[in-house]
Amino acid sequence: MEETTKRCEPPKKRRKIEHSEVIAEDQTEVDHINRLPYEIFCQIFQLLYFKEQQQCSLVCQRWYAILRSDPFVNKFRFNFSHCFGLPMSVNRQEYMEKCVHLVFHDCGSYPEVESQKEMMDMVRKAQSADDEPGPSSRETNGLTSEQYLFSGKLPLKTLEIRASFDRMRRFLSDRLQAMENLQELHLTVLPEALEDVPAQIAPCWIIAHATLPSLVWELYENTNGYEIKLPALEKYQLDIANDFDLKTLRNHSSQLVEFTVWFYFERAMEQTLTLPFPKLKRLEAKRFDNKLNSPEPNTRVDDASAERFVRSAPLLEDVYLDSNTVAFRLFRAICLFAADTLKRLTVRDVIFPRDLFLLILELKNLEFLRLKNCILEEGSRLRMVDFPRLQHLELISSATCFRLDPGFGLVRRFKYSMDSQLSKLCHNFIMLEDLEVKLRTKAPVAEHIRERFHSIESLTNLHTLRINGMRTYTRPWAFCTPMPAVKRLVLRKCHLLRCNFKDLRKLFPHLRVLELDATCIAYKRLPAGVKPMTHLRRRLKEFLPDCCVTVNTASTAEPVSTVLKMEDEHGWKLHLIETKGIKMIKLRKGRNKVD
């Protein structure tokens, strides 16, 4: 019998994994990600904030190329400060070559400059930054800022110029026509500069462009003589402060699709209402004055001119009325003669007589309605209103206008400032899917929260809840009941206490998305050596493991003592001005009235 012996084989040695193999595995995963379609990457990157997109652009060349493509580059604005008439450094020119939206600040137009020496010092600072020392960074090729801007080589789509009127006239001149791809021109007129020519002897400025569709005039000072020749103009934002403004509107009213106007004297509104607007779809109007009282009742001539104006705009579908004077003049005619076409209506800062406000019931095709700081002068709220197509409703500090009864049962999105009607809202808005509650209002709301905030749980179709302006003295968490239907919670301009993290999961058990928008997280103390926002964001994610937590760059984390000071908004702004050395510049918004 043969005896067999079992050999003991030595254990197999583990093969050492080379670093190159790990890189190869990671590279395989990266290659798999890079093979995803371009559209998927765009959808993902659009959900990220700007700083997060910057980090992604450093990963690979493909991601860098995607984040530098049109959908993303079109969202960025480049603020450039320089002086018209002076040469510009080469490195700034290279940076501007990729810019699509540009804001140009003319240093020579700043009204706080009291001497030529101060202006030249400001120009030198604009040309040489602190992090770019040495003569090589300030090399120029002889081109001045206006010559390079209007060379026709830049891919600019929108351009905003902030300068005095005379400096714009002298340095822009007729160069605007060289920008063939320009889609919007925004001119902000600052007070007079040192070298401006007096208005009495200044020549007329002719602004001409063959294809420009949008022009915006924003005035902090009166304009001098000018004329526009824009055959393709469709969107026009205008502050009417003199007869030159009226003349430009008279020559282009028949081609406007969107029109935003601020009236600075009565005759401007009267003459505007006599002009035809056959293509007008959106109107935004405001009367700039300091009158707080209601205007005088309209005469028959006033009503007739308003009626003629509305009838001359048969396509009108979106109206924004700001101030008593404009609303009293136009509201009646719009409700009676634009009811068939009007879909969106916004009214702000108006005290309505009840008989005038009742005309809003004629707008049966209304889909969007916003009332902000609107008050009924007498009588009770309107009840059982009938807006069969209304989907979006906003009532901000306008609780005296409507009673929140079943007449609004078809509304899907509602934004309103907190008041005693919250329980009625939750009982009658049976189709509501998106609710935004604004807690930062003039009246104290702590009592309403304590008594009525728990009723939000009865909104069975509510998927998105937005809380706006929560403070330490308005804490809804202590008076909430669980809301299983809410899947998205947005905290906008809120003060979220660190101790409230654990309550979020209890109150919103099915939460999938949490967004912090300009929200401040308050804490008592943190571990040493950590960044407050990074640490608290990580802790927030631990409390909500199955939830997507997004925090925008405007959100911060501060100690509780600092947050309590921030709740006095006016005092906090003054504190920032004092501590950060901010210099306040008085720009006169508004001009001398012309009667």
mmCIF file with all atom_site columns, N, CA, C and O in Angstrom, residues 389-408:
data_model
loop_
_atom_site.group_PDB
_atom_site.id
_atom_site.type_symbol
_atom_site.label_atom_id
_atom_site.label_alt_id
_atom_site.label_comp_id
_atom_site.label_asym_id
_atom_site.label_entity_id
_atom_site.label_seq_id
_atom_site.pdbx_PDB_ins_code
_atom_site.Cartn_x
_atom_site.Cartn_y
_atom_site.Cartn_z
_atom_site.occupancy
_atom_site.B_iso_or_equiv
_atom_site.pdbx_formal_charge
_atom_site.auth_seq_id
_atom_site.auth_comp_id
_atom_site.auth_asym_id
_atom_site.auth_atom_id
_atom_site.pdbx_PDB_model_num
ATOM 1  N N  . ARG A 1 389 ? -59.448 80.176 -15.988 1.00 0.00 ? 389 ARG A N  1
ATOM 2  C CA . ARG A 1 389 ? -58.158 79.756 -16.537 1.00 0.00 ? 389 ARG A CA 1
ATOM 3  C C  . ARG A 1 389 ? -56.977 80.162 -15.662 1.00 0.00 ? 389 ARG A C  1
ATOM 4  O O  . ARG A 1 389 ? -55.835 79.953 -16.049 1.00 0.00 ? 389 ARG A O  1
ATOM 5  N N  . LEU A 1 390 ? -57.240 80.719 -14.509 1.00 0.00 ? 390 LEU A N  1
ATOM 6  C CA . LEU A 1 390 ? -56.172 81.202 -13.657 1.00 0.00 ? 390 LEU A CA 1
ATOM 7  C C  . LEU A 1 390 ? -55.382 80.036 -13.075 1.00 0.00 ? 390 LEU A C  1
ATOM 8  O O  . LEU A 1 390 ? -55.932 79.157 -12.401 1.00 0.00 ? 390 LEU A O  1
ATOM 9  N N  . GLN A 1 391 ? -54.055 80.025 -13.325 1.00 0.00 ? 391 GLN A N  1
ATOM 10 C CA . GLN A 1 391 ? -53.166 78.981 -12.828 1.00 0.00 ? 391 GLN A CA 1
ATOM 11 C C  . GLN A 1 391 ? -52.180 79.503 -11.783 1.00 0.00 ? 391 GLN A C  1
ATOM 12 O O  . GLN A 1 391 ? -51.765 78.746 -10.914 1.00 0.00 ? 391 GLN A O  1
ATOM 13 N N  . HIS A 1 392 ? -51.805 80.768 -11.865 1.00 0.00 ? 392 HIS A N  1
ATOM 14 C CA . HIS A 1 392 ? -50.775 81.344 -10.994 1.00 0.00 ? 392 HIS A CA 1
ATOM 15 C C  . HIS A 1 392 ? -51.341 82.604 -10.351 1.00 0.00 ? 392 HIS A C  1
ATOM 16 O O  . HIS A 1 392 ? -51.756 83.535 -11.037 1.00 0.00 ? 392 HIS A O  1
ATOM 17 N N  . LEU A 1 393 ? -51.322 82.651 -9.012  1.00 0.00 ? 393 LEU A N  1
ATOM 18 C CA . LEU A 1 393 ? -51.858 83.790 -8.269  1.00 0.00 ? 393 LEU A CA 1
ATOM 19 C C  . LEU A 1 393 ? -50.837 84.226 -7.227  1.00 0.00 ? 393 LEU A C  1
ATOM 20 O O  . LEU A 1 393 ? -50.252 83.393 -6.533  1.00 0.00 ? 393 LEU A O  1
ATOM 21 N N  . GLU A 1 394 ? -50.611 85.545 -7.122  1.00 0.00 ? 394 GLU A N  1
ATOM 22 C CA . GLU A 1 394 ? -49.725 86.110 -6.112  1.00 0.00 ? 394 GLU A CA 1
ATOM 23 C C  . GLU A 1 394 ? -50.435 87.273 -5.437  1.00 0.00 ? 394 GLU A C  1
ATOM 24 O O  . GLU A 1 394 ? -50.880 88.208 -6.101  1.00 0.00 ? 394 GLU A O  1
ATOM 25 N N  . LEU A 1 395 ? -50.528 87.200 -4.110  1.00 0.00 ? 395 LEU A N  1
ATOM 26 C CA . LEU A 1 395 ? -51.100 88.272 -3.291  1.00 0.00 ? 395 LEU A CA 1
ATOM 27 C C  . LEU A 1 395 ? -50.068 88.635 -2.233  1.00 0.00 ? 395 LEU A C  1
ATOM 28 O O  . LEU A 1 395 ? -49.924 87.925 -1.231  1.00 0.00 ? 395 LEU A O  1
ATOM 29 N N  . ILE A 1 396 ? -49.338 89.725 -2.468  1.00 0.00 ? 396 ILE A N  1
ATOM 30 C CA . ILE A 1 396 ? -48.300 90.179 -1.551  1.00 0.00 ? 396 ILE A CA 1
ATOM 31 C C  . ILE A 1 396 ? -48.783 91.463 -0.898  1.00 0.00 ? 396 ILE A C  1
ATOM 32 O O  . ILE A 1 396 ? -48.976 92.477 -1.574  1.00 0.00 ? 396 ILE A O  1
ATOM 33 N N  . SER A 1 397 ? -49.016 91.401 0.416   1.00 0.00 ? 397 SER A N  1
ATOM 34 C CA . SER A 1 397 ? -49.518 92.553 1.173   1.00 0.00 ? 397 SER A CA 1
ATOM 35 C C  . SER A 1 397 ? -50.779 93.109 0.517   1.00 0.00 ? 397 SER A C  1
ATOM 36 O O  . SER A 1 397 ? -50.959 94.328 0.416   1.00 0.00 ? 397 SER A O  1
ATOM 37 N N  . SER A 1 398 ? -51.632 92.233 0.060   1.00 0.00 ? 398 SER A N  1
ATOM 38 C CA . SER A 1 398 ? -52.874 92.633 -0.614  1.00 0.00 ? 398 SER A CA 1
ATOM 39 C C  . SER A 1 398 ? -54.043 91.794 -0.101  1.00 0.00 ? 398 SER A C  1
ATOM 40 O O  . SER A 1 398 ? -54.893 91.345 -0.876  1.00 0.00 ? 398 SER A O  1
ATOM 41 N N  . ALA A 1 399 ? -54.082 91.584 1.194   1.00 0.00 ? 399 ALA A N  1
ATOM 42 C CA . ALA A 1 399 ? -55.090 90.695 1.768   1.00 0.00 ? 399 ALA A CA 1
ATOM 43 C C  . ALA A 1 399 ? -56.493 91.269 1.716   1.00 0.00 ? 399 ALA A C  1
ATOM 44 O O  . ALA A 1 399 ? -57.473 90.530 1.849   1.00 0.00 ? 399 ALA A O  1
ATOM 45 N N  . THR A 1 400 ? -56.631 92.591 1.505   1.00 0.00 ? 400 THR A N  1
ATOM 46 C CA . THR A 1 400 ? -57.967 93.193 1.488   1.00 0.00 ? 400 THR A CA 1
ATOM 47 C C  . THR A 1 400 ? -58.650 93.072 0.136   1.00 0.00 ? 400 THR A C  1
ATOM 48 O O  . THR A 1 400 ? -59.791 93.527 -0.010  1.00 0.00 ? 400 THR A O  1
ATOM 49 N N  . CYS A 1 401 ? -57.993 92.479 -0.857  1.00 0.00 ? 401 CYS A N  1
ATOM 50 C CA . CYS A 1 401 ? -58.549 92.441 -2.210  1.00 0.00 ? 401 CYS A CA 1
ATOM 51 C C  . CYS A 1 401 ? -59.471 91.243 -2.422  1.00 0.00 ? 401 CYS A C  1
ATOM 52 O O  . CYS A 1 401 ? -60.585 91.394 -2.942  1.00 0.00 ? 401 CYS A O  1
ATOM 53 N N  . PHE A 1 402 ? -59.031 90.040 -2.070  1.00 0.00 ? 402 PHE A N  1
ATOM 54 C CA . PHE A 1 402 ? -59.806 88.833 -2.350  1.00 0.00 ? 402 PHE A CA 1
ATOM 55 C C  . PHE A 1 402 ? -59.994 88.025 -1.078  1.00 0.00 ? 402 PHE A C  1
ATOM 56 O O  . PHE A 1 402 ? -59.121 87.982 -0.205  1.00 0.00 ? 402 PHE A O  1
ATOM 57 N N  . ARG A 1 403 ? -61.135 87.364 -0.995  1.00 0.00 ? 403 ARG A N  1
ATOM 58 C CA . ARG A 1 403 ? -61.344 86.346 0.019   1.00 0.00 ? 403 ARG A CA 1
ATOM 59 C C  . ARG A 1 403 ? -60.946 84.996 -0.580  1.00 0.00 ? 403 ARG A C  1
ATOM 60 O O  . ARG A 1 403 ? -61.374 84.647 -1.690  1.00 0.00 ? 403 ARG A O  1
ATOM 61 N N  . LEU A 1 404 ? -60.110 84.238 0.113   1.00 0.00 ? 404 LEU A N  1
ATOM 62 C CA . LEU A 1 404 ? -59.589 82.986 -0.422  1.00 0.00 ? 404 LEU A CA 1
ATOM 63 C C  . LEU A 1 404 ? -60.618 81.880 -0.242  1.00 0.00 ? 404 LEU A C  1
ATOM 64 O O  . LEU A 1 404 ? -60.508 81.020 0.637   1.00 0.00 ? 404 LEU A O  1
ATOM 65 N N  . ASP A 1 405 ? -61.597 81.874 -1.131  1.00 0.00 ? 405 ASP A N  1
ATOM 66 C CA . ASP A 1 405 ? -62.706 80.920 -1.056  1.00 0.00 ? 405 ASP A CA 1
ATOM 67 C C  . ASP A 1 405 ? -62.614 79.941 -2.227  1.00 0.00 ? 405 ASP A C  1
ATOM 68 O O  . ASP A 1 405 ? -61.650 79.964 -3.000  1.00 0.00 ? 405 ASP A O  1
ATOM 69 N N  . PRO A 1 406 ? -63.598 79.048 -2.404  1.00 0.00 ? 406 PRO A N  1
ATOM 70 C CA . PRO A 1 406 ? -63.523 78.049 -3.495  1.00 0.00 ? 406 PRO A CA 1
ATOM 71 C C  . PRO A 1 406 ? -63.453 78.626 -4.902  1.00 0.00 ? 406 PRO A C  1
ATOM 72 O O  . PRO A 1 406 ? -63.220 77.874 -5.861  1.00 0.00 ? 406 PRO A O  1
ATOM 73 N N  . GLY A 1 407 ? -63.641 79.929 -5.062  1.00 0.00 ? 407 GLY A N  1
ATOM 74 C CA . GLY A 1 407 ? -63.508 80.520 -6.393  1.00 0.00 ? 407 GLY A CA 1
ATOM 75 C C  . GLY A 1 407 ? -62.121 80.368 -6.976  1.00 0.00 ? 407 GLY A C  1
ATOM 76 O O  . GLY A 1 407 ? -61.948 80.452 -8.198  1.00 0.00 ? 407 GLY A O  1
ATOM 77 N N  . PHE A 1 408 ? -61.114 80.136 -6.132  1.00 0.00 ? 408 PHE A N  1
ATOM 78 C CA . PHE A 1 408 ? -59.741 79.937 -6.598  1.00 0.00 ? 408 PHE A CA 1
ATOM 79 C C  . PHE A 1 408 ? -59.345 78.460 -6.557  1.00 0.00 ? 408 PHE A C  1
ATOM 80 O O  . PHE A 1 408 ? -58.162 78.134 -6.453  1.00 0.00 ? 408 PHE A O  1
#
